[in-house]
XYZ file of N, CA, C and O in Angstrom:
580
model
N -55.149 26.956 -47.873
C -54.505 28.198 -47.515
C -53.537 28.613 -48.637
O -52.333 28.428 -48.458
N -53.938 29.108 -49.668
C -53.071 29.105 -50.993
C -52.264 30.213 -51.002
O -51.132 30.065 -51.464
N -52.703 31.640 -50.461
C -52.750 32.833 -50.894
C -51.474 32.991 -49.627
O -50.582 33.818 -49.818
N -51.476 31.978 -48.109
C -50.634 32.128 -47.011
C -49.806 31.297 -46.554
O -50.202 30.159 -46.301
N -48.758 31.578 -46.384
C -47.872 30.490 -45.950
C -47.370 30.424 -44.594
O -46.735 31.218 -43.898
N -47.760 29.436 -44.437
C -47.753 29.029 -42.614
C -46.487 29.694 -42.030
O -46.482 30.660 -41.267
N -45.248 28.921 -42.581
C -43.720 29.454 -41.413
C -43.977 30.850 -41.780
O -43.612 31.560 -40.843
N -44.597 31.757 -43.045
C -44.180 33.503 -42.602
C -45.152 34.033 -41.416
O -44.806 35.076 -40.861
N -46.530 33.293 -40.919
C -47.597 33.019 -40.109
C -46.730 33.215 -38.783
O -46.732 34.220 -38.072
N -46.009 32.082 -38.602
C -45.503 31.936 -37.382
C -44.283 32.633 -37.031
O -44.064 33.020 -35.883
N -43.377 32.824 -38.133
C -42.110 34.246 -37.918
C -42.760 35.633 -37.513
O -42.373 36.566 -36.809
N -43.711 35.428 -38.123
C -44.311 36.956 -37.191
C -45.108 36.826 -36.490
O -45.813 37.827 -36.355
N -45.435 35.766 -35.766
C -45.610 35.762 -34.406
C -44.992 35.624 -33.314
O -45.317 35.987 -32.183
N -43.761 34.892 -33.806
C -42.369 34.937 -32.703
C -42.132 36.368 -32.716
O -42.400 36.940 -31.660
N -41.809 36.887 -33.415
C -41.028 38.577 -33.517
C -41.832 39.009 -33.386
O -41.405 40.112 -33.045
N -43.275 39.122 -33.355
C -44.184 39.695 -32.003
C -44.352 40.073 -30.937
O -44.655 41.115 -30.357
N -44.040 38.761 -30.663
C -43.832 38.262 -29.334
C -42.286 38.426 -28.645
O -41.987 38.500 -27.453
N -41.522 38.452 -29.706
C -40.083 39.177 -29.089
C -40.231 40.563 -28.909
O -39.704 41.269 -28.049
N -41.013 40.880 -29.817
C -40.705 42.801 -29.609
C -41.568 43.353 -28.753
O -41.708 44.566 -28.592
N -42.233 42.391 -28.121
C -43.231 42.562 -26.873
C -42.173 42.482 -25.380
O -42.248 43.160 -24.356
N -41.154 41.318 -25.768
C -40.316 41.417 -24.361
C -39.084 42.269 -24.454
O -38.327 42.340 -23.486
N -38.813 43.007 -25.717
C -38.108 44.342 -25.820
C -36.980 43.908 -27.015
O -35.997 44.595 -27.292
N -37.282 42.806 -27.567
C -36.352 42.900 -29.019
C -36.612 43.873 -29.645
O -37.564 44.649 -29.560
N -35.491 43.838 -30.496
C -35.475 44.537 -31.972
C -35.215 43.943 -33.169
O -34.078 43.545 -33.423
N -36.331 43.801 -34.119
C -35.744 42.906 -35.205
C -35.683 43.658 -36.491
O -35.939 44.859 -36.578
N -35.293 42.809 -37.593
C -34.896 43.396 -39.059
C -35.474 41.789 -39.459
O -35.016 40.722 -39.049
N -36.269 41.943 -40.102
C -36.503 40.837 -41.131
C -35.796 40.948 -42.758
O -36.057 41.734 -43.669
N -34.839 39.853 -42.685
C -34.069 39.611 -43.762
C -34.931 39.452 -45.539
O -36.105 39.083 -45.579
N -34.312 39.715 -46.593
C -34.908 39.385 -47.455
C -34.040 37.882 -47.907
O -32.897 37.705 -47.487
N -34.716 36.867 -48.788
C -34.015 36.324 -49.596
C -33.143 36.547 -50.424
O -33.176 37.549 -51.139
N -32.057 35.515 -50.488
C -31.035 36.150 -51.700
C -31.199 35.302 -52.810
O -31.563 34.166 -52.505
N -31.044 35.512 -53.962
C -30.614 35.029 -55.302
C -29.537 34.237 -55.428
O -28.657 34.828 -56.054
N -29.071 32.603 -54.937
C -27.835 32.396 -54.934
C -27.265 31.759 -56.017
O -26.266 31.040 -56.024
N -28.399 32.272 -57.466
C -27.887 32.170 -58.887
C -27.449 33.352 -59.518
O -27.264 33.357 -60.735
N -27.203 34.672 -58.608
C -27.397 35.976 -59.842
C -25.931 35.661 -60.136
O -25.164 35.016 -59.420
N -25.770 36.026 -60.894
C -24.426 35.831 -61.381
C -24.720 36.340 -63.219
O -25.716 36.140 -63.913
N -23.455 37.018 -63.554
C -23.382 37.535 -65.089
C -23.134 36.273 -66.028
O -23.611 36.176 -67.159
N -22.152 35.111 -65.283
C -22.099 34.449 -66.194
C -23.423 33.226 -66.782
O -24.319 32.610 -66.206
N -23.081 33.290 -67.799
C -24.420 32.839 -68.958
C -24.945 31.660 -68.798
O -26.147 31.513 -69.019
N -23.907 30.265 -68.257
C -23.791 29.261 -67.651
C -25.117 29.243 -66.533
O -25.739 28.210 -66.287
N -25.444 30.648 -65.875
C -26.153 30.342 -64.659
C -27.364 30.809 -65.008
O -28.242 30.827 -64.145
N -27.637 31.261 -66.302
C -29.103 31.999 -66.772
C -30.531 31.137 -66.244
O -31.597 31.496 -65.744
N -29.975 29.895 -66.614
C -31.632 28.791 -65.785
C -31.648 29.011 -64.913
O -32.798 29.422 -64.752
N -30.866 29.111 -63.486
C -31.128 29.059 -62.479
C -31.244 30.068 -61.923
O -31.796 30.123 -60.824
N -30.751 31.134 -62.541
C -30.917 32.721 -62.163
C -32.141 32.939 -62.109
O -32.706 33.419 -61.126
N -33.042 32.394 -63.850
C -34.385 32.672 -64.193
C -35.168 31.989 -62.876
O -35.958 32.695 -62.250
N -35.018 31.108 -62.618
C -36.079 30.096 -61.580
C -35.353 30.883 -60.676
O -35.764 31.856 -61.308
N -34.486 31.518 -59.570
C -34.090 31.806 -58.371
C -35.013 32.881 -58.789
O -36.196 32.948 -58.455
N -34.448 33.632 -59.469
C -35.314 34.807 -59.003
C -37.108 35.432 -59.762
O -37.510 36.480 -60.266
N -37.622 34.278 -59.490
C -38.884 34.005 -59.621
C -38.987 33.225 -58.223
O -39.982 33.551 -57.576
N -38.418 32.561 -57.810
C -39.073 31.818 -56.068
C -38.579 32.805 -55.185
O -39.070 32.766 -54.057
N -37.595 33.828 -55.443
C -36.719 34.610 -54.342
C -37.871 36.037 -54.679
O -38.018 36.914 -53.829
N -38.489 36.067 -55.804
C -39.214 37.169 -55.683
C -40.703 36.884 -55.156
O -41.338 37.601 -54.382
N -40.911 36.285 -55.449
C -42.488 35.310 -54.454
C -42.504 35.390 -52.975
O -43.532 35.671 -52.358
N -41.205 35.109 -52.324
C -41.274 34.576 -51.065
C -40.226 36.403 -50.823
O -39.690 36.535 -49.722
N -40.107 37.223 -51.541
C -39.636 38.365 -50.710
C -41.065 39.265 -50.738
O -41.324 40.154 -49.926
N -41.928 38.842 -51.840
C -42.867 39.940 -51.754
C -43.562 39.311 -50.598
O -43.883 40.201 -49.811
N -43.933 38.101 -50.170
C -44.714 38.178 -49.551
C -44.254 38.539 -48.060
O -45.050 39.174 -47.368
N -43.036 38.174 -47.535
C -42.881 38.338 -46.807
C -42.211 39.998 -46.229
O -41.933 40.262 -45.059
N -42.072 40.940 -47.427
C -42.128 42.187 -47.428
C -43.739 42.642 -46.855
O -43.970 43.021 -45.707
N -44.651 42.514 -47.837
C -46.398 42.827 -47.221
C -46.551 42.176 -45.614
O -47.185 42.774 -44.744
N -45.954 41.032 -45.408
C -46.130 40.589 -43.880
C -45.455 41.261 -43.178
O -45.934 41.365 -42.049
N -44.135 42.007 -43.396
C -43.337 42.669 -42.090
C -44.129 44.137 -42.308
O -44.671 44.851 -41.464
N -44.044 44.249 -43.207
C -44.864 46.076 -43.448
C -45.890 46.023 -42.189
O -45.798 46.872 -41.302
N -47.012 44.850 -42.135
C -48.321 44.927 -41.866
C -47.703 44.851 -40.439
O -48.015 45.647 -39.554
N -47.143 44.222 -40.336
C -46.568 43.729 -38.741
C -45.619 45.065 -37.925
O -45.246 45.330 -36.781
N -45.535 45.574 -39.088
C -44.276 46.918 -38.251
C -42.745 46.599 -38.516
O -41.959 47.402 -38.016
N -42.354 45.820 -39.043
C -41.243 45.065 -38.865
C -40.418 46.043 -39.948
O -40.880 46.798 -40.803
N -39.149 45.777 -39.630
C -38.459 46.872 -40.438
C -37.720 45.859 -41.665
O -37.353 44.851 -41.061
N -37.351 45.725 -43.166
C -36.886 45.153 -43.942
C -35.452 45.073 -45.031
O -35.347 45.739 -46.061
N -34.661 44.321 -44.631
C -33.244 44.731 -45.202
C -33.839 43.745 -46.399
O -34.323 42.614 -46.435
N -33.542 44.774 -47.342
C -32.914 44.086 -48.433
C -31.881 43.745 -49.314
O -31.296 44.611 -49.965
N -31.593 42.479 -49.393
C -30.281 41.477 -49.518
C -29.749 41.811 -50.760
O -28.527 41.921 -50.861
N -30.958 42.109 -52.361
C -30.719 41.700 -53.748
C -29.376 43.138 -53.831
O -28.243 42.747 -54.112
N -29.481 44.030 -53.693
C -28.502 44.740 -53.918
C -27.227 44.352 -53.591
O -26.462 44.256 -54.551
N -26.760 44.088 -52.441
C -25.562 43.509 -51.917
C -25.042 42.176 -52.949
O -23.952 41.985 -53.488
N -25.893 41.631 -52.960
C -26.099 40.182 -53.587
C -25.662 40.419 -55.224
O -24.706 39.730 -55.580
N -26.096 41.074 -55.978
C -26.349 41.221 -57.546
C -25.003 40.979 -57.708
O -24.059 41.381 -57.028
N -25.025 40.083 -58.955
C -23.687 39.603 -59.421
C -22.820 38.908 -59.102
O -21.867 38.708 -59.856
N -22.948 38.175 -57.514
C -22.357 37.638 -56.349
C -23.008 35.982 -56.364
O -22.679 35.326 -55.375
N -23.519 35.567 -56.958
C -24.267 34.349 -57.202
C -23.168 33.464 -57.803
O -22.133 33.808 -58.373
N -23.627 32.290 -57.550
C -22.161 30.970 -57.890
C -22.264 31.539 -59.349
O -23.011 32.294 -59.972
N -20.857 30.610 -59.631
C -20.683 30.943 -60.920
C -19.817 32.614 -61.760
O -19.427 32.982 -62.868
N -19.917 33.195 -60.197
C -19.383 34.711 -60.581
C -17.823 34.237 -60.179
O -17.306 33.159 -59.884
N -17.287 35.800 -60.346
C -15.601 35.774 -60.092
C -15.581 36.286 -58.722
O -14.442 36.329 -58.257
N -16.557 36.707 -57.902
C -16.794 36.555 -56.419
C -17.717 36.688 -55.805
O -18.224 37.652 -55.232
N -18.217 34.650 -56.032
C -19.178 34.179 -55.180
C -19.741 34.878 -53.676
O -18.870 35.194 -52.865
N -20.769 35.044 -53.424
C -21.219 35.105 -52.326
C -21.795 33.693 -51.410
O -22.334 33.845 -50.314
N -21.586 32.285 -52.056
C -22.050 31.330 -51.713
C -20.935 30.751 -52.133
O -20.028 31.347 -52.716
N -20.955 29.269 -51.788
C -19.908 27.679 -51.593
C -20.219 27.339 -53.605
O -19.654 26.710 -54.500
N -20.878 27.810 -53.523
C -21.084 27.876 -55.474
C -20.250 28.416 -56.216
O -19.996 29.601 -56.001
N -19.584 27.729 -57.288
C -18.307 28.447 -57.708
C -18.870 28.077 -58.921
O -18.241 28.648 -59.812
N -20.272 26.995 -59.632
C -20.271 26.929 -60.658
C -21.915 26.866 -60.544
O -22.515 27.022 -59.481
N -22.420 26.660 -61.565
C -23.902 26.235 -61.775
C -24.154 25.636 -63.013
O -24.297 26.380 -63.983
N -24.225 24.546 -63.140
C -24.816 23.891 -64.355
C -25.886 23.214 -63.695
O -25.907 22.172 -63.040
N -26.807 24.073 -64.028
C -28.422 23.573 -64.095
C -28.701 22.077 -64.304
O -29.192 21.473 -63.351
N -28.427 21.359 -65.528
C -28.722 19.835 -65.797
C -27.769 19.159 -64.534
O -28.261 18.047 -64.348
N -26.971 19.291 -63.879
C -26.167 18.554 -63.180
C -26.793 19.012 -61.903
O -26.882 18.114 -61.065
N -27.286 20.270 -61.514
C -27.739 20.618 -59.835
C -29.195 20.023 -59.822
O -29.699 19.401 -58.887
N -29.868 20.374 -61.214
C -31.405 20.186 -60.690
C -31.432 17.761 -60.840
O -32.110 16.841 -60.384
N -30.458 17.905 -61.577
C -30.680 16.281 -61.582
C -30.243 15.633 -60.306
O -30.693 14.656 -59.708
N -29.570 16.177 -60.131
C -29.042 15.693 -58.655
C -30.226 15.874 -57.200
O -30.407 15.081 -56.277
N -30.850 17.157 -57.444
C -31.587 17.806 -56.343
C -32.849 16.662 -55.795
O -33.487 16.633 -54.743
N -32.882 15.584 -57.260
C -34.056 14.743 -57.297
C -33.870 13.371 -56.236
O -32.869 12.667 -56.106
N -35.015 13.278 -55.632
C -34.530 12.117 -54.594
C -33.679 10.921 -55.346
O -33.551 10.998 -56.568
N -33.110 9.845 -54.647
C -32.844 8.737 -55.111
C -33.751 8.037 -55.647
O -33.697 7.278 -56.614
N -34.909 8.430 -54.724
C -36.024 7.144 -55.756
C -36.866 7.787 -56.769
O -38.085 7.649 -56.869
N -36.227 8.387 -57.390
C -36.594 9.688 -58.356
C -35.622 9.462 -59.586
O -35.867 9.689 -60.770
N -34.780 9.099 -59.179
C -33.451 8.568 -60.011
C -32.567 9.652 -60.026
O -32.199 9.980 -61.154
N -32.009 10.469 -58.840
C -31.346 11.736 -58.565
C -30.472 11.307 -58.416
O -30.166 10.165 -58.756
N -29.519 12.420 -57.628
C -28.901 11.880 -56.561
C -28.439 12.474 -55.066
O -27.332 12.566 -54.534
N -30.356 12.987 -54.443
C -30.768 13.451 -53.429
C -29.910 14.264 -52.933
O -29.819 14.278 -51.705
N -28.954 15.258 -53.813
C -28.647 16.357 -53.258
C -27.149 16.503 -53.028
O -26.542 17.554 -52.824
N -26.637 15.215 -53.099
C -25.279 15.169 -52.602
C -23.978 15.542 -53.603
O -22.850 15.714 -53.141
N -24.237 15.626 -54.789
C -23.281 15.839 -55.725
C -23.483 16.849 -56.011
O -22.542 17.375 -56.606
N -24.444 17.526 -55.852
C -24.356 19.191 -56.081
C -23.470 19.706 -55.306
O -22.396 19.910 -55.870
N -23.538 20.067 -53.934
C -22.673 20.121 -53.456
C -21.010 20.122 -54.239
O -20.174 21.024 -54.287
N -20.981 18.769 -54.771
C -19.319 18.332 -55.178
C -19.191 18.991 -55.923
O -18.365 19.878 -55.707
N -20.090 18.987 -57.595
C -19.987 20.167 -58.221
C -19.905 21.394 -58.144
O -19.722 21.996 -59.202
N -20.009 22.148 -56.917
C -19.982 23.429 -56.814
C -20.816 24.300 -56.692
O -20.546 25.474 -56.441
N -22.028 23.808 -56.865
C -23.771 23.987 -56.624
C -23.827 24.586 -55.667
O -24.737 25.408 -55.772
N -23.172 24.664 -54.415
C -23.836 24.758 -53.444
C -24.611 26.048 -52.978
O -23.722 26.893 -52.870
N -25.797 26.625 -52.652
C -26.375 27.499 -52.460
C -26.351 28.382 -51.220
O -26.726 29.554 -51.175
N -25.776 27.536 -50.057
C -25.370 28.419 -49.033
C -24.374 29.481 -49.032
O -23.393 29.463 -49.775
N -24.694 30.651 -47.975
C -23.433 31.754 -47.943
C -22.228 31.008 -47.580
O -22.153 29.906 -47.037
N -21.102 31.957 -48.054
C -20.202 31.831 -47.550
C -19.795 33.436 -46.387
O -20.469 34.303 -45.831
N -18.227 33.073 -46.515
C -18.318 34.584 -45.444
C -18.459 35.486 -45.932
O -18.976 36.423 -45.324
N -18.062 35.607 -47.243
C -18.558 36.862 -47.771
C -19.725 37.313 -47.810
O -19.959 38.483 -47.505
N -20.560 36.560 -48.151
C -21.937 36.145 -47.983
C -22.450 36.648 -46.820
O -23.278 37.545 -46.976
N -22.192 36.322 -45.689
C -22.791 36.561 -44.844
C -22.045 38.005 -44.074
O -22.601 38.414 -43.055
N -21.462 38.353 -44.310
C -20.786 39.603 -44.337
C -21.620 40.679 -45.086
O -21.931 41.664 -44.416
N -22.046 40.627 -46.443
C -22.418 41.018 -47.099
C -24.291 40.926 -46.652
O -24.951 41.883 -47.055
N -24.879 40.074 -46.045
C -25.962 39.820 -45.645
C -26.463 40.393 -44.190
O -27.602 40.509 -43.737
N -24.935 40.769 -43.525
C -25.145 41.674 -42.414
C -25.345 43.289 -42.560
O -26.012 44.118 -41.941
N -24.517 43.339 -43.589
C -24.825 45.217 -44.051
C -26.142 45.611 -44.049
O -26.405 46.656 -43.454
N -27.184 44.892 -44.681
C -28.434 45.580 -44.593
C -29.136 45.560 -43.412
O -29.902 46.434 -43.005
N -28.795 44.361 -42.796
C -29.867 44.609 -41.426
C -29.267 45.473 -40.502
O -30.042 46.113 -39.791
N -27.632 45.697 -40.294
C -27.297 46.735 -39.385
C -28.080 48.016 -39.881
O -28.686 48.655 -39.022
N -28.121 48.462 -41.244
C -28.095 49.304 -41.915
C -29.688 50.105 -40.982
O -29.907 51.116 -40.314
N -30.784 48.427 -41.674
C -32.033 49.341 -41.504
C -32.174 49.207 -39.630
O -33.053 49.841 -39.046
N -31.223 48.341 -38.899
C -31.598 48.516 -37.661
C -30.939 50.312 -36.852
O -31.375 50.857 -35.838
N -30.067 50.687 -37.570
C -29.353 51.893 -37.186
C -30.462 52.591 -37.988
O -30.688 53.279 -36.992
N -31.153 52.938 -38.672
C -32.104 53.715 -39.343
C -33.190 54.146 -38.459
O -33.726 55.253 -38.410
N -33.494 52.804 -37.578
C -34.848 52.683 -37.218
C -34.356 53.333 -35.356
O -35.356 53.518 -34.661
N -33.459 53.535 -34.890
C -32.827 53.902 -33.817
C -31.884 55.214 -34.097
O -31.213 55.697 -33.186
């Protein structure tokens, strides 16, 4: 199954099946939680937004086909990636050789994830973040009503 990926398979069959018992949804896009200006974060910017653009296109063509309405995150987001002067994530830095070495299991010779984190790596929102990740879906759910 190369061309499909199972969990976007089954997200739109739940929200199917919700908007059958009278939900309303907004399917989120991915964010970039490397964009950032500073130069420090250019590797990981390059690789984020090559997997963040893969997994938004496809799952853009799946909500289209499905009816589903689509916020998109990258605007809000741009420039807001660790490493900026205001993060949208627990990331305050990104050095690539220190996140991706770490990301590698222990029996890989990593160190399965946990020192990224310490360094400042971290890829989750923060509140801003998620503040900033709510604007679009109110946005396109008030659009669509």
């Amino acid at each position: 199954m190369p061309e499909r990926i199972k969990d976007f398979d089954q997200l739109v069959r739940v929200l199917k099946q919700a908007r059958k018992n009278g939900a309303a949804s907004v399917v989120g896009h991915y964010y970039d939680p490397y964009d950032s200006d500073n130069q420090q974060c250019q590797e990981l910017q390059t690789i984020g937004d090559s997997i963040v653009g893969a997994l938004d296109d496809n799952l853009l063509n799946r909500s289209h086909q499905a009816g589903f309405r689509v916020a998109d995150f990258r605007p809000s987001f741009a420039g807001h990636g660790a490493g900026s002067e205001d993060p949208y994530v627990f990331g305050k830095q990104c050095y690539s050789s220190d996140a991706s070495k770490d990301m590698l299991p222990k029996w890989m010779g990593g160190g399965g994830g946990r020192q990224a984190l310490a360094l400042g790596c971290g890829p989750h929102l923060n509140n801003a973040g998620t503040t900033a990740s709510a604007r679009p879906i109110f946005q396109e759910y008030d659009n669509a009503h």
